[in-house]
Amino acid sequence: MFAPLLGLVTRRPRLVLVLTVVVLLGGGVLAATAFGKLQTGGFDDPASESSRAADQLDTRFHGRPNVLLLVTARRGDVDDAPVAAAGRAVAADLAAQPGARDVVSYWTGAGSLLRSQDGRSALVIASVADDDQAVDVVDRYESGDHSPAAVIVQPGGAATVGVNIGSQVSSDLAKAETFAIPVTLVLLVLAFAGVVAALLPLGVGLLAMVGGLAVLSVIANVADVSIFAVNLATAFGLGLGIDYSLLMVSRFREELAAGRDRADAVAVTVRSAGRTILFSGATVIVTAAVMLLFPPYFLKSMAYAGISVTVVAVLAALVVLPALLMVLGDRVNALRVGGIVGRVRRRRADPPTGPAGPAGQASRAAARESAESPFWRSLATAVMRRPVLTGLPVIAVLLVLGVPFLHVNFGTPDERVLRPGAAPRRVVGDALREQFTVDLGGALNLVVRSRDGSPSVDRSALAAYTATLSRLPDVARVDGSLGSYVHGGRATPPNPTSARFGAPGAQMLQVIPTVDYASGRAQELVRAVRAVPVPESTTVLTGGAPAVLVDGKTAIADRLPLALGLIALLTVVLLFLFTGSVLLPLKAIVLNGLSTCAVFGVAVWIFSDGHLSGLLDFTPGPLDTSMPVLLFCIAFGLSMDYEVFLLSRIKEAHDGGASNTEAVAAGLARVGRIVTTAAALLAVTFIAFATSSVRFMQMFGVGTALAIVLDATLIRGVLVPAFMRVAGGANWWAPRPLRLLHDRLGLHEFQPAPPTAASEPLEAATALPVGDRPVVPGQLDLGRMGQMVDDPLAEHGPGDRA
């Protein structure tokens, strides 16, 4: 399968690198254009009733009221003559702006709901359908240059949410990268004990990141793509590139130290570690692709980002990195950190053993480079000695962590996802909730249309319908062309501003609730409004923030069983082809699902219940409807990534003749430090999003980092060996028909032949007692640095010849 690739990278490595530079330059140009094409919305179902209502408002009327000005008196209250004059001037100025329609205010007779409870503030509201024009209006009043002397004017409304969140995402991303990339480089240098080896994973990660952004830029030309996909593309690209490079570089150094020449070492690395990366990438792509099933283009955008960066990361790891290794050869170990100190310490601690001279040095170096981690072997052995006793407490801990998810509440993003005081819209939104009796941003917008094409809706039927709506629980009032209705009666007659509620063949009604739009009572109100019989010969579409939330939850829930079923099915198929086992794929699904549930519970405990809100500086609130799906797909995909890493080494040992118990111990000893190092580095890239000023991006970063840490420690370190010890020989069982199918279609573990020119180092390496094998500095486990490494600054044997 890899023969053509190996022929290219071993015979023409420099050509591969030149072409890579050309592609990278072109990709960089495309990536730079991505930001201008991306959107800030995408959280609703475009086919839902609420979305169709919004479309009708935009086409038949002048759109939804989306620009709001909070006008606050510097002295006195809003009814004082100077303040009232200033308020009318602000309303007139807003009406004169390009695209502004249907401007209403407290001072133009729109009602007392537009006046704050303390009387010091009032509202001016308008609809601006064009996004660019809405941005211009917001910018005009954010500058403060157009506020009359008697008042302070602050912009708010739905139009400003996208402006503020979009600009915040860009600045947060730059801040996260400034933190993550240097920290990652330092950790890589420590992990590899060398600068050159450390730069390779970082370079592949940056290549994957740029490639993913370039693909997003192309997709954005033909489909809506959310700006939040940039966050996933950068973190995922950097993280997966580093993950795959760690596996490749570690295996390459191991093969060099075993005495292979560079071409043979590259070939063995690609056939073994490359096979693992190919299957790992496939599992990540499968889980990311499932997000395409869900209607919100926020989730579709995350699927585009996840798929594109994974494909680029796999290609970079299988094509570009082997070419780099072919060119570098032994120089992959150049620029070692602290080599002199390491040699002095080793001479004092380790008396020479084995043959003297260069052969003996090569033998000892090969032993060090191909060694296992004593910590991970000891842990696996201890767990498998008492698998039930060690596994059950871990399962209990994960279940307890998941308990808060049982009382989860969902919402759609509004200004409260922004850090307090981070943006003007957040300031205005807080003022509306604290100082006004109702939040107009949470109103229900109903579009009543004539079913028979009549140019008008029957007024008496419309009046009866409006009165019925106003009698529903949690309704403050209902506004329409016939006036305002409260508790079943008309409270105000039609006024000049009510013309905005009428259009040929349609009427708009605005149902203003007394409760927060994201509350359970507001969602019940949506269902109650939709249950009211509509006027004869009309159809009614219900939209607005509460309806968007109800429809969004329904869209996710309707497709969730199919998504979970596909993930489970495709995971079973891929892992069966990888291992030939029926039980191991099921084990992977159960254990990864268990850790994901724990992450969901912690996310609710922190971001909804408010624990750590002071530390992370956010306002607690409901989880966005799309975030659990995103978190599950990404966390599950990364968990399967590490599952494939571990199963690859376990199966290699088992196919080599080891017993089930020895194969598990050897596999964990060989790959445990790689997984924990990769997990630590990937967690750094995601935890950087905890610095974001957008709450749901903080949740995504913290949740994903936690999922990675739990998977690399409790799942891979405890539950996997415990489960495989209990299952015993059943781990590798499959019915005869499936065994035959795997023999025909499955990929079988690559078993590298011994190097012909290095028999003495291999004999020395295999002669070591398993539990006493020293640790490779290039495969250092960051979490156990002091205990696992005999000498973190030691030489790398044959790899040091450069």
PDB file of C-alpha atoms in Angstrom, residues 6 8-14 17 252 261-267 320-331:
ATOM      1  CA  LEU A   6       8.112   5.115  -0.193  1.00  0.00           C
ATOM      2  CA  LEU A   8       8.933   8.855  -3.938  1.00  0.00           C
ATOM      3  CA  VAL A   9      10.082   9.994  -0.492  1.00  0.00           C
ATOM      4  CA  THR A  10      13.235   7.842  -0.403  1.00  0.00           C
ATOM      5  CA  ARG A  11      14.412   8.586  -3.957  1.00  0.00           C
ATOM      6  CA  ARG A  12      13.164  12.168  -4.431  1.00  0.00           C
ATOM      7  CA  PRO A  13      12.862  13.664  -0.921  1.00  0.00           C
ATOM      8  CA  ARG A  14      14.080  17.100  -1.960  1.00  0.00           C
ATOM      9  CA  LEU A  17       9.989  19.252  -0.038  1.00  0.00           C
ATOM     10  CA  PHE A 252      12.183   6.685  13.078  1.00  0.00           C
ATOM     11  CA  ASP A 261      20.176   3.049   7.465  1.00  0.00           C
ATOM     12  CA  ARG A 262      17.986   6.077   6.853  1.00  0.00           C
ATOM     13  CA  ALA A 263      16.085   4.676   3.851  1.00  0.00           C
ATOM     14  CA  ASP A 264      15.281   1.443   5.677  1.00  0.00           C
ATOM     15  CA  ALA A 265      14.344   3.370   8.831  1.00  0.00           C
ATOM     16  CA  VAL A 266      11.974   5.598   6.845  1.00  0.00           C
ATOM     17  CA  ALA A 267      10.413   2.568   5.150  1.00  0.00           C
ATOM     18  CA  VAL A 320       6.295  15.554   3.925  1.00  0.00           C
ATOM     19  CA  LEU A 321       7.636  14.240   7.223  1.00  0.00           C
ATOM     20  CA  PRO A 322       9.226  11.077   5.748  1.00  0.00           C
ATOM     21  CA  ALA A 323      10.931  13.263   3.134  1.00  0.00           C
ATOM     22  CA  LEU A 324      12.276  15.490   5.911  1.00  0.00           C
ATOM     23  CA  LEU A 325      13.477  12.456   7.846  1.00  0.00           C
ATOM     24  CA  MET A 326      15.128  11.094   4.713  1.00  0.00           C
ATOM     25  CA  VAL A 327      17.044  14.337   4.226  1.00  0.00           C
ATOM     26  CA  LEU A 328      17.963  14.682   7.910  1.00  0.00           C
ATOM     27  CA  GLY A 329      18.855  11.090   8.695  1.00  0.00           C
ATOM     28  CA  ASP A 330      20.994  10.983  11.842  1.00  0.00           C
ATOM     29  CA  ARG A 331      20.801  14.773  12.066  1.00  0.00           C
TER      30      ARG A 331
END
